[in-house]
Amino acid sequence: MRVLTFNVLTMRSADGPRRHEVAKRLLAALRADVMALQEVSRSPVFDQAAELAGDGWTVLDLPGGDINHEGESLASRLPIVRADELDVPVVDDTEGGWRATALAAELAVPTPVGSVLIVHHRGTYELHREDVRERQAVATARWIEQLIAGRPELPVVLLGDLNAGPDSASLRFLTGRQSLDGLSVRYEDAWEAVNPGQPGHTFTPLNPLVRAGEMPLERGRRIDHVLVRSGAHGPPLGVVDCRLVCDMPVEGVWASDHFGVLAELSPPSHAPGTWRSTT
């Protein structure tokens, strides 16, 4: 299966209508099965997520969103068996009631993959609030463990604009490099699995929209991620490929100030925790 995460940048910014048309062309060519979209507009007047996905897709929204009808959505062209939402407070301070929000959708994926739980997770963007991102990551990870209780073999793919690089505490926690709040999990980083040592920056000044935007001194980070939950013997889905997409202009127009991440996932030759016959 092919999964994509892509922050499309708000329609209000940087000639949004032109960028939207470019994004539609690029996403159609990727043939993804699932798309996690951020800063996407959805209203009775204009449903950007539905236009980007096209016919035959189901689109679900994460809790939250703002008064401009911009938020995060999960789009799937595969059947959705069930969907669950997370929306809980994690920090209450003077900057205003931080929450952990996520959307989980169990998909019926054709053989040989089978059922997969896709989780679109949101990490707050403020550079100085890694403490919030830590709490959000822990809340989502705990929630996932509750969702799959009794089904530990169910593959889980967590993806989104997590607004944190691989060396941050929240990503170190998610990828099993450290525990937080008494909890330890391990998700395989799809980019690292097939691009070891490569920076893979998804938010970079090489994209002129980054320099023109709200973070003009940005140096470049890999903050958009596809992660696969691992059990004791590794993840039940292997990473066949992972690459940056929407990372070049089309006729002079950049689709967004972010690059997308597209990962192709497939089961291994035999289930983790078992031996394959060698005879």
Coordinates of C-alpha atoms in Angstrom, one line a residue:
M1 CA 0.0 0.0 0.0
R2 CA 1.1 3.6 -0.7
V3 CA 0.6 6.2 2.0
L4 CA 1.3 10.0 1.7
T5 CA 1.5 12.8 4.2
F6 CA 1.5 16.4 2.7
N7 CA 1.0 19.8 4.3
V8 CA -0.6 21.7 1.4
L9 CA -0.2 25.2 3.0
T10 CA -3.3 27.3 3.6
M11 CA -5.2 28.6 0.6
R12 CA -4.9 32.1 2.1
S13 CA -1.1 32.0 1.6
A14 CA 1.2 32.4 -1.5
D15 CA -1.4 32.3 -4.3
G16 CA -3.3 29.4 -3.0
P17 CA -5.6 28.8 -6.0
R18 CA -2.6 28.3 -8.3
R19 CA -0.8 26.1 -5.9
H20 CA -4.0 24.0 -5.4
E21 CA -4.2 23.3 -9.2
V22 CA -0.5 22.2 -9.2
A23 CA -1.1 20.0 -6.1
K24 CA -4.1 18.3 -7.8
R25 CA -1.9 17.3 -10.8
L26 CA 0.9 16.1 -8.6
L27 CA -1.2 14.1 -6.2
A28 CA -3.2 12.4 -8.9
A29 CA 0.1 11.0 -10.4
L30 CA 1.3 9.5 -7.1
R31 CA -1.5 6.8 -7.0
A32 CA -1.5 6.9 -3.2
D33 CA -4.0 4.7 -1.3
V34 CA -4.2 7.0 1.8
M35 CA -3.4 10.7 2.2
A36 CA -2.9 12.7 5.4
L37 CA -3.4 16.3 4.4
Q38 CA -2.6 19.3 6.6
E39 CA -3.7 23.0 6.4
V40 CA -6.4 21.9 4.0
S41 CA -9.6 23.9 3.5
R42 CA -13.0 22.3 3.9
S43 CA -16.3 24.2 3.8
P44 CA -19.7 24.1 2.1
V45 CA -18.3 26.5 -0.4
F46 CA -15.0 24.8 -1.2
D47 CA -13.8 21.3 -0.2
Q48 CA -10.1 21.3 -1.0
A49 CA -9.5 17.9 0.5
A50 CA -12.2 16.3 -1.8
E51 CA -10.8 18.0 -4.8
L52 CA -7.3 16.9 -4.1
A53 CA -8.4 13.3 -3.5
G54 CA -10.8 13.0 -6.4
D55 CA -13.7 10.7 -7.0
G56 CA -14.0 7.4 -5.0
W57 CA -12.3 8.7 -1.9
T58 CA -13.6 9.0 1.7
V59 CA -12.4 12.1 3.6
L60 CA -12.5 12.3 7.4
D61 CA -11.4 15.3 9.5
L62 CA -9.3 15.5 12.6
P63 CA -10.9 17.2 15.6
G64 CA -10.3 20.9 15.8
G65 CA -9.7 23.1 12.7
D66 CA -10.0 26.8 12.8
I67 CA -12.4 29.6 11.9
N68 CA -11.1 29.7 8.3
H69 CA -12.1 26.0 7.9
E70 CA -8.5 24.9 7.7
G71 CA -7.3 21.8 9.5
E72 CA -6.1 18.2 9.0
S73 CA -7.9 15.5 7.0
L74 CA -7.4 11.8 6.2
A75 CA -8.4 10.6 2.8
S76 CA -8.7 7.0 1.8
R77 CA -9.6 5.3 -1.4
L78 CA -9.7 2.0 0.5
P79 CA -12.8 0.9 2.5
I80 CA -12.9 2.3 6.1
V81 CA -14.0 -0.3 8.5
R82 CA -14.2 2.0 11.5
A83 CA -12.9 5.4 12.6
D84 CA -12.0 6.9 16.0
E85 CA -11.0 10.3 17.2
L86 CA -8.7 11.5 19.9
D87 CA -9.2 15.0 21.4
V88 CA -7.9 15.5 24.9
P89 CA -6.2 18.3 26.8
V90 CA -2.5 17.9 27.5
V91 CA -1.3 21.3 28.7
D92 CA -3.3 24.3 30.1
D93 CA -1.2 27.4 30.3
T94 CA -1.3 31.1 29.4
E95 CA -0.7 30.4 25.7
G96 CA -4.0 28.6 25.6
G97 CA -5.2 25.0 26.3
W98 CA -3.1 22.6 24.3
R99 CA -4.7 19.4 23.1
A100 CA -3.7 16.1 21.7
T101 CA -5.8 15.4 18.5
A102 CA -5.6 12.5 16.1
L103 CA -7.8 10.4 13.8
A104 CA -7.5 6.6 13.5
A105 CA -9.1 4.7 10.6
E106 CA -9.0 1.0 10.2
L107 CA -8.8 0.2 6.5
A108 CA -9.6 -3.0 4.6
V109 CA -6.5 -3.4 2.4
P110 CA -6.4 -6.1 -0.3
T111 CA -4.3 -9.2 0.2
P112 CA -1.5 -9.6 1.2
V113 CA -1.7 -6.6 3.5
G114 CA -5.1 -7.1 5.1
S115 CA -6.5 -4.7 7.8
V116 CA -4.3 -1.7 8.7
L117 CA -4.9 1.1 11.3
I118 CA -3.9 4.5 9.9
V119 CA -3.4 7.2 12.4
H120 CA -3.1 10.9 11.4
H121 CA -1.4 12.7 14.3
R122 CA -1.0 16.4 14.8
G123 CA 2.0 18.0 16.5
T124 CA 1.9 21.6 17.4
Y125 CA 4.1 23.8 15.2
E126 CA 5.5 26.3 17.8
L127 CA 9.3 25.8 17.8
H128 CA 9.7 26.4 21.5
R129 CA 7.0 24.0 22.6
E130 CA 8.5 20.6 22.3
D131 CA 7.1 19.9 25.8
V132 CA 3.7 20.1 24.2
R133 CA 4.7 17.8 21.3
E134 CA 6.0 15.3 23.8
R135 CA 2.7 15.2 25.6
Q136 CA 0.8 15.0 22.3
A137 CA 2.9 12.1 21.1
V138 CA 2.5 10.2 24.4
A139 CA -1.3 10.7 24.4
T140 CA -1.6 9.4 20.8
A141 CA 0.7 6.4 21.5
R142 CA -1.3 5.5 24.6
W143 CA -4.6 5.8 22.7
I144 CA -3.3 3.6 19.9
E145 CA -2.3 0.9 22.4
Q146 CA -5.9 1.0 23.7
L147 CA -7.4 0.8 20.2
I148 CA -5.4 -2.3 19.3
A149 CA -5.8 -4.0 22.7
G150 CA -6.3 -7.7 22.0
R151 CA -5.0 -7.2 18.4
P152 CA -1.3 -6.6 18.8
E153 CA -0.6 -8.0 15.3
L154 CA -2.7 -5.3 13.6
P155 CA -0.4 -3.1 11.6
V156 CA -0.4 0.6 12.6
V157 CA 0.9 3.4 10.4
L158 CA 1.2 6.8 12.1
L159 CA 1.8 9.8 9.8
G160 CA 1.4 13.5 9.5
D161 CA 3.2 16.9 9.9
L162 CA 4.5 16.2 13.4
N163 CA 6.4 19.6 13.4
A164 CA 9.4 17.8 14.9
G165 CA 12.7 16.5 13.5
P166 CA 14.1 13.0 14.2
D167 CA 16.3 14.2 17.0
S168 CA 13.5 15.8 19.0
A169 CA 12.2 14.2 22.2
S170 CA 8.8 13.5 20.7
L171 CA 10.3 11.6 17.7
R172 CA 12.9 9.9 19.8
F173 CA 10.0 8.6 21.9
L174 CA 8.0 7.5 18.9
T175 CA 10.9 5.7 17.2
G176 CA 11.9 3.9 20.4
R177 CA 15.0 5.9 21.3
Q178 CA 13.7 7.0 24.7
S179 CA 10.7 6.6 26.9
L180 CA 8.4 9.3 28.1
D181 CA 6.0 9.4 31.1
G182 CA 6.6 5.8 31.8
L183 CA 5.7 4.6 28.3
S184 CA 7.9 3.1 25.7
V185 CA 6.9 2.4 22.1
R186 CA 8.8 1.8 18.8
Y187 CA 7.7 3.0 15.4
E188 CA 10.0 2.5 12.4
D189 CA 10.7 5.7 10.5
A190 CA 10.0 4.9 6.9
W191 CA 12.4 7.6 5.6
E192 CA 15.3 6.3 7.7
A193 CA 14.6 2.7 6.7
V194 CA 15.4 3.2 3.1
N195 CA 17.4 6.5 3.1
P196 CA 19.9 6.1 6.0
G197 CA 22.0 9.1 6.6
Q198 CA 20.0 11.3 4.2
P199 CA 18.5 14.5 5.7
G200 CA 15.2 14.3 3.7
H201 CA 14.2 17.8 4.8
T202 CA 10.5 18.4 4.1
F203 CA 10.6 22.1 5.3
T204 CA 13.6 23.7 3.7
P205 CA 14.8 27.1 2.5
L206 CA 15.5 25.4 -0.8
N207 CA 11.8 25.9 -1.3
P208 CA 11.4 29.7 -1.8
L209 CA 8.0 29.6 -0.1
V210 CA 9.7 28.8 3.2
R211 CA 11.9 31.9 3.0
A212 CA 8.9 34.0 2.1
G213 CA 6.8 32.6 4.9
E214 CA 6.5 33.1 8.7
M215 CA 9.8 31.4 9.5
P216 CA 12.3 33.4 7.2
L217 CA 15.4 32.1 9.1
E218 CA 14.4 28.4 8.8
R219 CA 17.5 26.2 8.1
G220 CA 15.7 23.0 7.0
R221 CA 14.1 20.1 8.9
R222 CA 12.5 16.8 8.3
I223 CA 9.2 17.3 10.1
D224 CA 6.7 15.3 8.0
H225 CA 6.8 11.6 8.8
V226 CA 5.5 8.1 8.0
L227 CA 6.0 5.7 10.9
V228 CA 5.2 2.0 11.2
R229 CA 4.5 0.5 14.7
S230 CA 6.9 -2.2 15.7
G231 CA 6.3 -5.1 18.0
A232 CA 9.0 -7.1 19.9
H233 CA 10.4 -8.6 16.6
G234 CA 9.9 -5.6 14.3
P235 CA 7.1 -4.0 12.3
P236 CA 4.5 -6.2 10.5
L237 CA 4.9 -4.0 7.4
G238 CA 8.2 -3.4 5.6
V239 CA 9.2 -0.2 3.9
V240 CA 9.7 -0.9 0.2
D241 CA 10.3 2.7 -0.7
C242 CA 10.0 6.2 0.8
R243 CA 10.6 9.4 -1.1
L244 CA 10.0 13.1 -1.1
V245 CA 7.2 14.3 -3.5
C246 CA 5.9 17.7 -4.6
D247 CA 9.5 18.8 -4.1
M248 CA 9.9 20.7 -7.4
P249 CA 8.0 23.6 -9.0
V250 CA 5.6 23.0 -11.9
E251 CA 5.8 25.8 -14.5
G252 CA 7.3 28.0 -11.8
V253 CA 4.7 27.2 -9.1
W254 CA 5.5 25.3 -5.9
A255 CA 2.6 23.3 -4.6
S256 CA 3.4 24.1 -0.9
D257 CA 6.0 25.3 1.5
H258 CA 6.4 21.6 2.6
F259 CA 7.5 18.6 0.6
G260 CA 5.3 15.5 0.8
V261 CA 6.5 12.1 2.0
L262 CA 5.3 9.0 0.1
A263 CA 5.9 5.5 1.5
E264 CA 5.2 2.2 -0.1
L265 CA 4.6 -0.6 2.5
S266 CA 4.4 -4.3 2.2
P267 CA 4.4 -7.4 4.5
P268 CA 7.7 -9.2 5.0
S269 CA 8.3 -12.7 3.7
H270 CA 7.2 -14.1 7.0
A271 CA 5.6 -12.8 10.1
P272 CA 7.9 -11.1 12.7
G273 CA 8.5 -13.5 15.6
T274 CA 8.5 -16.6 13.4
W275 CA 11.1 -18.5 11.3
R276 CA 10.8 -19.1 7.6
S277 CA 11.6 -22.5 6.4
T278 CA 15.2 -22.8 5.2
T279 CA 14.7 -26.1 3.4

